[in-house]
Coordinates of C-alpha atoms and ligand atoms in Angstrom, one line a residue:
M1 CA -9.6 30.3 37.5
S2 CA -13.1 29.6 37.2
R3 CA -14.5 27.0 40.1
R4 CA -16.5 24.8 37.8
A5 CA -15.8 22.6 34.9
W6 CA -16.9 24.0 31.2
A7 CA -18.1 22.1 28.5
E8 CA -19.1 22.8 24.8
P9 CA -21.7 25.3 23.9
W10 CA -23.7 22.6 22.0
K11 CA -24.9 19.3 21.6
I12 CA -24.8 16.3 19.4
K13 CA -27.6 15.9 17.1
M14 CA -26.4 13.4 14.6
V15 CA -23.2 11.1 14.4
E16 CA -21.0 9.3 11.7
H17 CA -20.0 5.9 12.6
L18 CA -16.2 5.2 12.6
R19 CA -14.4 2.1 11.5
M20 CA -12.0 0.6 13.7
T21 CA -8.9 -1.2 12.0
T22 CA -6.4 -3.9 13.0
P23 CA -2.8 -3.2 13.3
E24 CA -2.3 -5.5 10.3
E25 CA -4.7 -3.7 8.1
R26 CA -3.3 -0.4 8.9
R27 CA 0.5 -1.6 8.4
R28 CA -0.7 -2.5 4.9
A29 CA -2.8 0.5 4.3
I30 CA 0.5 2.7 5.3
A31 CA 2.5 1.0 2.9
E32 CA 0.2 1.2 0.0
A33 CA 0.0 4.9 0.9
G34 CA 3.8 5.2 0.5
Y35 CA 3.9 6.1 4.3
N36 CA 2.3 9.4 3.6
P37 CA -1.2 9.8 5.6
F38 CA -2.3 12.2 2.8
L39 CA -2.4 9.0 0.5
L40 CA -4.7 7.0 3.2
P41 CA -8.3 6.6 2.3
S42 CA -10.5 8.0 5.2
R43 CA -12.3 5.0 5.7
L44 CA -9.3 3.3 7.0
V45 CA -8.8 6.5 9.7
Y46 CA -10.0 6.2 12.9
I47 CA -9.4 9.5 14.7
D48 CA -8.7 12.0 11.7
L49 CA -6.3 14.9 12.6
L50 CA -4.8 15.5 9.4
T51 CA -6.3 18.9 9.1
D52 CA -8.8 21.5 10.7
S53 CA -9.6 22.6 7.2
G54 CA -12.9 22.0 5.7
T55 CA -13.4 19.3 8.6
S56 CA -15.6 21.3 10.9
A57 CA -19.2 20.1 12.1
M58 CA -21.6 22.6 10.6
S59 CA -24.6 23.6 12.9
D60 CA -28.0 22.9 12.6
V61 CA -28.7 26.5 11.6
Q62 CA -25.8 26.1 8.8
W63 CA -27.5 23.1 7.5
A64 CA -30.8 24.9 7.4
G65 CA -29.1 27.7 5.4
L66 CA -27.8 25.2 2.9
M67 CA -31.9 25.1 1.9
R68 CA -31.9 28.8 1.3
G69 CA -29.4 28.3 -1.5
D70 CA -30.1 30.6 -4.3
E71 CA -28.3 29.0 -7.5
A72 CA -28.4 31.8 -9.7
Y73 CA -25.1 32.1 -11.6
A74 CA -25.2 35.8 -11.0
G75 CA -26.3 38.0 -8.4
S76 CA -27.1 35.3 -5.7
E77 CA -29.1 36.2 -2.7
N78 CA -26.3 34.4 -0.6
Y79 CA -23.5 36.2 -2.2
Y80 CA -25.2 39.5 -0.7
R81 CA -25.8 38.0 2.7
L82 CA -21.7 36.7 2.8
E83 CA -21.0 40.5 1.6
R84 CA -22.7 41.8 4.7
A85 CA -21.2 39.3 7.0
V86 CA -17.7 40.0 5.7
R87 CA -18.2 43.8 5.9
E88 CA -19.6 43.7 9.2
H89 CA -17.0 41.1 11.0
Y90 CA -13.8 42.0 8.9
G91 CA -14.5 45.4 7.7
Y92 CA -13.5 45.1 4.1
K93 CA -15.3 47.2 1.3
H94 CA -14.9 44.4 -1.5
L95 CA -15.8 40.8 -1.3
I96 CA -14.4 38.7 -4.1
P97 CA -15.6 35.2 -3.4
T98 CA -13.2 32.0 -4.4
H99 CA -13.4 28.2 -4.2
Q100 CA -11.3 28.2 -0.9
G101 CA -8.1 30.1 0.5
R102 CA -5.5 29.3 -2.3
G103 CA -7.8 30.6 -4.9
A104 CA -7.6 34.2 -3.1
E105 CA -4.0 33.7 -2.9
H106 CA -3.5 32.9 -6.6
L107 CA -5.6 36.2 -7.3
L108 CA -3.5 38.3 -4.8
S109 CA -0.3 36.9 -6.1
Q110 CA -1.1 37.5 -9.7
L111 CA -2.4 41.1 -8.8
C112 CA 0.2 42.4 -7.0
I113 CA 3.3 40.8 -7.3
R114 CA 5.9 42.0 -10.2
E115 CA 8.7 39.6 -11.1
G116 CA 11.8 40.1 -9.1
Q117 CA 9.6 41.5 -6.0
V118 CA 10.2 40.1 -2.6
V119 CA 7.2 39.5 -0.5
P120 CA 8.1 39.1 3.3
G121 CA 5.7 37.1 5.7
N122 CA 5.5 35.9 9.3
M123 CA 6.7 32.2 8.1
Y124 CA 5.7 30.6 5.2
F125 CA 2.7 28.9 4.4
T126 CA 3.0 26.4 1.9
T127 CA 0.2 27.2 -0.8
T128 CA 0.8 31.0 -0.2
K129 CA 4.5 30.9 -0.9
L130 CA 4.0 28.9 -3.9
H131 CA 1.7 31.3 -5.2
Q132 CA 3.9 34.2 -4.6
E133 CA 6.6 32.0 -6.2
L134 CA 4.7 31.2 -9.3
A135 CA 4.0 35.0 -9.9
G136 CA 7.6 36.0 -9.9
G137 CA 8.0 36.8 -6.1
K138 CA 10.6 35.6 -3.5
F139 CA 9.4 34.9 0.2
V140 CA 11.4 36.5 3.0
D141 CA 10.7 35.5 6.4
V142 CA 10.3 38.4 9.0
I143 CA 8.9 36.2 11.7
V144 CA 10.3 36.8 15.4
D145 CA 13.1 34.3 16.3
E146 CA 11.2 33.0 18.9
A147 CA 8.7 31.4 16.5
H148 CA 11.3 28.8 15.1
D149 CA 12.2 27.7 18.7
P150 CA 9.5 25.1 19.8
E151 CA 10.4 25.5 23.7
N152 CA 10.2 29.2 23.6
E153 CA 7.1 30.2 25.7
H154 CA 6.7 33.7 24.0
P155 CA 3.2 34.7 24.1
F156 CA 3.0 35.9 20.6
K157 CA 5.2 33.6 18.5
G158 CA 3.3 34.9 15.4
N159 CA 4.5 38.8 15.8
V160 CA 6.6 40.3 13.0
D161 CA 10.3 41.0 14.0
L162 CA 10.1 45.0 13.1
A163 CA 13.9 45.0 12.9
K164 CA 14.0 42.5 10.5
M165 CA 11.1 44.1 8.5
Q166 CA 13.1 47.5 8.6
K167 CA 16.3 45.9 7.4
L168 CA 14.4 44.4 4.5
I169 CA 12.9 48.0 3.7
D170 CA 16.3 49.5 3.8
D171 CA 18.0 46.6 2.0
V172 CA 15.7 46.4 -1.0
G173 CA 13.5 49.5 -1.0
P174 CA 10.3 49.7 -0.5
E175 CA 9.2 49.9 -4.2
R176 CA 10.7 45.9 -4.5
I177 CA 8.2 44.8 -1.8
A178 CA 5.1 43.8 -3.0
Y179 CA 3.4 43.8 0.1
L180 CA 3.6 42.2 3.7
S181 CA 1.9 39.1 3.9
L182 CA 0.8 39.0 7.6
E183 CA -0.8 35.7 8.9
T184 CA -2.8 35.7 12.0
N185 CA -2.4 32.5 14.1
V186 CA 0.4 31.4 12.2
N187 CA 0.1 27.8 11.2
M188 CA 3.7 26.5 10.4
A189 CA 4.7 28.0 13.6
G190 CA 2.4 25.8 15.7
G191 CA -0.9 28.0 15.6
Q192 CA 0.8 30.8 17.5
P193 CA -0.7 34.4 17.4
C194 CA 0.3 38.0 16.9
S195 CA -0.3 40.8 19.1
L196 CA -2.4 43.6 18.1
E197 CA 0.7 46.0 19.6
N198 CA 2.9 44.3 17.1
I199 CA 0.4 44.2 14.4
R200 CA -0.4 48.0 14.8
A201 CA 3.5 48.8 15.0
T202 CA 4.1 46.5 11.8
C203 CA 1.5 48.1 9.7
A204 CA 2.5 51.6 10.7
L205 CA 5.9 50.6 9.6
C206 CA 4.8 49.4 6.2
R207 CA 2.5 52.6 5.8
A208 CA 5.2 54.8 6.6
H209 CA 7.4 53.4 3.7
G210 CA 4.2 52.7 1.0
V211 CA 4.3 49.0 1.6
P212 CA 0.6 47.2 1.3
V213 CA -0.4 44.8 4.1
F214 CA -2.5 41.8 3.2
L215 CA -3.7 39.6 6.1
D216 CA -4.1 35.7 5.9
A217 CA -7.0 36.2 8.0
T218 CA -7.7 32.3 7.9
R219 CA -7.4 31.7 11.8
A220 CA -8.0 35.3 12.9
L221 CA -10.6 34.8 15.3
E222 CA -8.4 32.1 17.0
N223 CA -6.0 34.9 17.3
C224 CA -8.3 37.2 18.5
Y225 CA -9.0 34.6 21.2
F226 CA -5.5 34.9 22.1
I227 CA -5.3 38.6 22.3
Q228 CA -8.3 38.7 24.7
Q229 CA -6.9 36.1 26.9
R230 CA -3.2 37.3 27.0
E231 CA -3.0 40.8 25.7
P232 CA -3.5 43.9 28.4
G233 CA -6.4 45.8 27.8
Y234 CA -8.4 43.4 25.7
R235 CA -10.2 41.2 28.6
D236 CA -13.6 43.3 27.8
K237 CA -13.7 43.5 24.1
T238 CA -15.6 40.9 21.7
L239 CA -13.7 39.0 19.6
S240 CA -15.5 40.7 16.8
Q241 CA -14.2 44.2 17.9
I242 CA -10.7 42.4 18.1
L243 CA -11.1 41.4 14.5
R244 CA -12.1 44.6 13.3
E245 CA -9.4 46.4 15.2
I246 CA -6.9 43.7 13.3
C247 CA -8.4 44.1 9.6
D248 CA -8.7 47.8 9.7
Q249 CA -4.8 48.1 10.2
T250 CA -4.6 45.9 6.7
D251 CA -5.5 46.8 3.0
G252 CA -7.3 43.3 2.8
C253 CA -7.3 39.8 3.5
T254 CA -7.1 36.3 1.9
F255 CA -9.2 33.8 3.9
S256 CA -9.8 29.9 3.5
A257 CA -13.2 29.9 4.8
K258 CA -12.5 26.3 5.7
K259 CA -11.1 26.9 9.2
D260 CA -12.5 29.9 11.4
A261 CA -15.6 30.0 9.2
L262 CA -16.9 26.2 10.3
V263 CA -17.8 25.4 6.6
N264 CA -16.4 22.5 4.2
I265 CA -15.3 24.5 1.4
G266 CA -14.9 28.2 0.3
G267 CA -12.6 31.4 0.8
F268 CA -12.4 34.9 -0.4
L269 CA -10.3 37.9 -1.0
A270 CA -11.6 40.9 0.5
I271 CA -10.1 44.4 -0.2
N272 CA -10.7 48.1 0.4
D273 CA -9.1 49.6 -2.8
D274 CA -11.4 50.5 -5.7
T275 CA -9.0 49.7 -8.6
L276 CA -7.4 46.5 -6.9
A277 CA -11.0 45.1 -6.5
T278 CA -12.1 45.9 -10.1
R279 CA -8.9 44.1 -11.4
A280 CA -9.8 41.2 -8.8
R281 CA -13.1 40.9 -10.3
N282 CA -12.0 40.7 -13.8
L283 CA -9.4 38.2 -12.8
V284 CA -11.7 35.8 -10.8
V285 CA -13.8 35.3 -13.7
V286 CA -10.9 33.6 -15.5
Y287 CA -10.0 31.1 -12.5
E288 CA -12.9 30.9 -10.3
G289 CA -16.3 31.6 -11.4
L290 CA -18.4 34.9 -11.7
H291 CA -17.6 37.6 -9.2
T292 CA -20.8 36.8 -6.9
Y293 CA -20.0 33.2 -6.7
G294 CA -16.1 32.4 -7.2
G295 CA -16.4 28.7 -7.4
M296 CA -18.8 28.4 -4.4
A297 CA -22.4 27.2 -4.8
G298 CA -25.3 29.9 -3.4
R299 CA -25.7 27.4 -0.3
D300 CA -22.0 27.1 0.1
M301 CA -22.2 31.1 0.7
E302 CA -25.1 30.7 3.0
A303 CA -23.4 28.4 5.4
L304 CA -20.3 30.4 5.1
A305 CA -22.4 33.7 6.2
I306 CA -23.9 31.8 9.1
G307 CA -20.5 30.1 10.0
I308 CA -18.7 33.6 10.3
E309 CA -21.6 34.6 12.6
E310 CA -21.2 31.5 14.9
S311 CA -17.1 31.9 14.8
V312 CA -16.9 35.5 16.6
S313 CA -18.7 33.4 19.5
W314 CA -16.4 33.9 22.6
A315 CA -18.0 30.6 23.9
H316 CA -17.0 28.7 20.7
Q317 CA -13.6 29.4 20.6
H318 CA -13.2 28.8 24.3
A319 CA -14.4 25.5 24.0
R320 CA -12.5 24.8 20.7
I321 CA -9.2 26.1 22.0
G322 CA -10.1 24.5 25.3
Q323 CA -10.1 21.1 23.6
V324 CA -6.7 21.7 21.8
E325 CA -5.3 22.8 25.5
Y326 CA -6.8 19.7 26.9
L327 CA -4.7 17.6 24.6
G328 CA -1.8 19.4 24.8
R329 CA -1.4 19.7 28.8
K330 CA -2.0 15.9 29.0
L331 CA 0.9 15.3 26.4
L332 CA 3.1 17.6 28.3
E333 CA 2.2 16.0 31.6
A334 CA 3.3 12.8 29.5
G335 CA 6.5 14.0 28.8
V336 CA 6.1 14.2 25.2
P337 CA 7.8 17.3 23.3
I338 CA 5.5 19.6 21.9
V339 CA 5.4 23.1 20.5
R340 CA 4.6 25.4 23.3
P341 CA 2.8 27.6 24.0
I342 CA 0.0 25.0 23.0
G343 CA -1.5 26.6 19.9
S344 CA -5.2 27.2 18.7
H345 CA -6.0 24.7 16.1
G346 CA -3.5 21.7 17.0
V347 CA -0.9 20.2 19.0
F348 CA 2.2 20.0 17.3
L349 CA 4.6 17.2 18.4
N350 CA 8.4 18.2 18.0
A351 CA 9.5 15.2 16.0
A352 CA 13.4 15.9 16.2
A353 CA 13.2 15.8 20.0
F354 CA 10.7 12.7 19.9
L355 CA 12.9 10.9 17.6
P356 CA 16.5 11.9 18.1
H357 CA 17.8 8.6 16.5
V358 CA 16.1 9.6 13.0
P359 CA 18.3 12.2 11.1
R360 CA 16.8 15.1 9.3
D361 CA 17.2 13.7 5.7
Q362 CA 15.2 10.6 7.1
F363 CA 12.1 12.8 7.8
P364 CA 11.3 12.3 11.6
A365 CA 8.0 14.0 11.4
Q366 CA 7.1 12.0 8.4
S367 CA 8.3 8.7 10.1
L368 CA 6.4 9.6 13.4
A369 CA 3.2 10.6 11.7
A370 CA 3.5 7.1 9.9
A371 CA 4.1 5.4 13.0
L372 CA 1.4 6.7 14.9
Y373 CA -1.2 5.6 12.2
V374 CA 0.1 2.2 12.6
D375 CA -0.3 2.4 16.3
S376 CA -3.7 3.6 16.8
G377 CA -5.5 4.7 13.2
V378 CA -4.8 8.2 14.6
R379 CA -3.8 10.6 11.1
G380 CA -1.6 13.5 11.6
M381 CA 0.3 15.7 9.4
E382 CA 3.9 16.0 8.7
R383 CA 5.1 19.9 9.0
G384 CA 8.6 19.5 8.8
A385 CA 11.2 19.4 6.2
V386 CA 8.6 17.6 3.5
S387 CA 6.6 20.3 3.7
A388 CA 9.1 23.0 3.2
G389 CA 10.3 21.5 0.0
R390 CA 13.1 23.0 -2.1
S391 CA 14.6 26.4 -2.4
K392 CA 13.4 28.2 -5.8
E393 CA 17.0 29.4 -6.3
T394 CA 18.9 26.2 -5.7
S395 CA 16.6 23.6 -5.8
Q396 CA 18.1 21.8 -2.5
S397 CA 15.6 20.7 0.2
L398 CA 14.7 22.9 2.7
Y399 CA 15.4 22.0 6.3
P400 CA 13.5 24.5 8.6
E401 CA 14.0 24.4 12.4
L402 CA 10.9 23.1 13.0
E403 CA 10.3 19.4 12.4
L404 CA 6.8 19.0 13.5
V405 CA 3.8 16.3 13.5
R406 CA 0.2 18.3 13.6
L407 CA -2.1 16.8 15.6
T408 CA -5.0 19.1 14.0
I409 CA -8.4 19.4 15.8
P410 CA -11.4 19.7 13.4
R411 CA -14.1 21.9 15.1
R412 CA -17.0 20.5 17.0
V413 CA -16.2 16.9 15.7
Y414 CA -14.2 14.7 18.5
T415 CA -15.1 14.5 22.1
Q416 CA -12.8 14.4 24.8
A417 CA -12.6 10.7 24.9
H418 CA -11.1 10.7 21.4
M419 CA -8.7 13.1 22.5
D420 CA -7.7 10.5 25.7
V421 CA -7.2 7.7 22.9
V422 CA -4.8 10.0 21.1
I423 CA -2.8 10.6 24.3
E424 CA -2.8 7.2 25.3
S425 CA -1.3 6.2 21.7
V426 CA 1.4 9.0 21.4
A427 CA 2.4 8.8 25.2
E428 CA 3.2 4.9 24.2
L429 CA 5.0 5.8 21.3
H430 CA 6.9 8.3 23.0
R431 CA 8.0 5.3 25.6
H432 CA 9.0 3.2 22.8
R433 CA 10.3 5.7 20.6
E434 CA 13.5 3.4 19.5
R435 CA 11.0 1.4 17.5
V436 CA 10.5 4.3 14.8
V437 CA 12.3 3.5 11.5
G438 CA 13.3 6.8 9.4
L439 CA 12.0 7.0 5.9
Q440 CA 13.4 7.8 2.6
M441 CA 11.5 9.5 -0.2
T442 CA 10.9 7.4 -3.3
Y443 CA 8.5 9.8 -5.4
E444 CA 8.6 13.5 -5.3
P445 CA 6.1 15.6 -7.0
E446 CA 7.1 19.1 -8.5
F447 CA 4.5 21.1 -6.6
L448 CA 3.6 21.2 -2.8
R449 CA 5.6 17.6 -2.6
F450 CA 4.0 16.7 1.1
F451 CA 0.6 16.1 -0.4
Q452 CA 1.5 13.3 -2.9
A453 CA 5.2 12.4 -1.9
R454 CA 5.9 8.4 -1.3
F455 CA 8.5 6.9 0.9
E456 CA 9.8 3.7 2.2
P457 CA 11.4 2.7 5.5
V458 CA 15.1 3.2 5.3
T459 CA 15.9 -0.4 7.0
G460 CA 13.4 -3.3 6.7
D461 CA 10.1 -2.8 5.8
R462 CA 8.2 -1.6 8.8
V463 CA 7.8 2.1 10.1
L464 CA 7.2 1.0 13.4
R465 CA 9.1 -2.0 14.8
D466 CA 7.1 -4.6 16.8
Ligands
PLI1 O1 -6.8 25.1 1.9 P1 -7.3 26.5 1.5 O2 -6.9 26.7 -0.1 O3 -8.7 26.7 1.6 O4 -6.4 27.5 2.0 C1 -5.1 27.7 2.3 C2 -4.4 28.3 3.5 C3 -4.1 29.4 3.7 N1 -3.2 30.1 4.8 C4 -3.4 29.2 5.9 C5 -2.9 30.0 6.8 C6 -3.9 27.8 5.8 O5 -3.7 26.8 6.9 C7 -4.1 27.4 4.2 C8 -4.6 25.8 4.4 N2 -4.1 25.0 5.5 C9 -4.3 23.9 5.4 C10 -5.0 23.0 4.2 C11 -4.2 23.0 6.6 O6 -4.3 21.8 6.7 O7 -3.8 23.7 7.5

């Protein structure tokens, strides 16, 4: 333990004013939003912990980079700068830019999945799984069992269960497996990392059977920080070195630049295989844009290239993950049930344990997120049964073991005092948890229902009783 306190390796140059709201305004707003925080106007949100996606504060260097945008339709200078940054830090040979992560997922799924194939992964992610299904694939979960247990303190809950992966290969045959979709710092498990030992063993197993491995590198650097902190042998390595060790095991990656890379929009597909890259460059022009911008402006690519350089900084990740740990530790001290170990990009409230009086089919996590907004204007996100959606085969609603509210921390945006406000509100709600009322769904969209579904309280007209 260091003897001295530490702080963020930056200072604030510009501020954005927040609007305070009254409880009455918030009650009205959440009712109008169908008790879905995604449908709230952000001007009515005080502390916005909906997501860490696209919500980072860019640095002065990134803002200056926007002025160097070369807005050429073809062959923008910023594309080549981005290509160099991706090659240096992620190591892949070919870069195909996309407008954001799901654009890359779409391309990869269309290129590599054939009807009837299975796509194993270390827990599902909403958009990733949907694109796999739309391409005719079937997602199969091969994450370790510990990931499904919010109390389990395993340091690498993102790991692939090698026995599950081997069994899948034996059961369906390697030719029916499109690829392994390997997510670093598994979002839906609570921001839980994979160990390099496990990544190496998993990739070796796949290689031995000719199964390609594509990384979801969206939060790979946060994963690298955990490896550096927790895995023997990595203390003296840089995050960039660890990142290369991970990427070098794999055939390519999809990437949402809106997280690790500290920009508000962007993404890419990066691959090593020349033939696949040619096919990807052909497909990207159909859905995203020319292969040297893929939906991003030149200035976006410049900010992203700089963001990648900034994201490999240990001091940055130490402060970013340190802030999440601060929030998590204080909530644990207040007796609030959260996913442990504390993850990298947010603190995940265990809504099933938080609200034992709300049955699963009344969406405890959705109810808790709505009640938290009413209490303090803090916006979190449901990550439970609503997010899981329905089974592709049976159309029945899925009830994953994890029923969570994610309090996601944007990078370089909020202060420790903001975290204290969140802690007070969550702790107070927990002390008076019987006030929270369950919800029923009144509108369900066909795809990714959590974004736009609407709800109403099962009794009375309030999600948070007085
Ligand atoms: O939101 P996109 O399309 O840039 O990226 C999709 C995406 C892919 N993989 C992972 C692990 C994600 O977390 C992810 C997006 N996550 C969001 C929007 C989030 O709030 O976590």
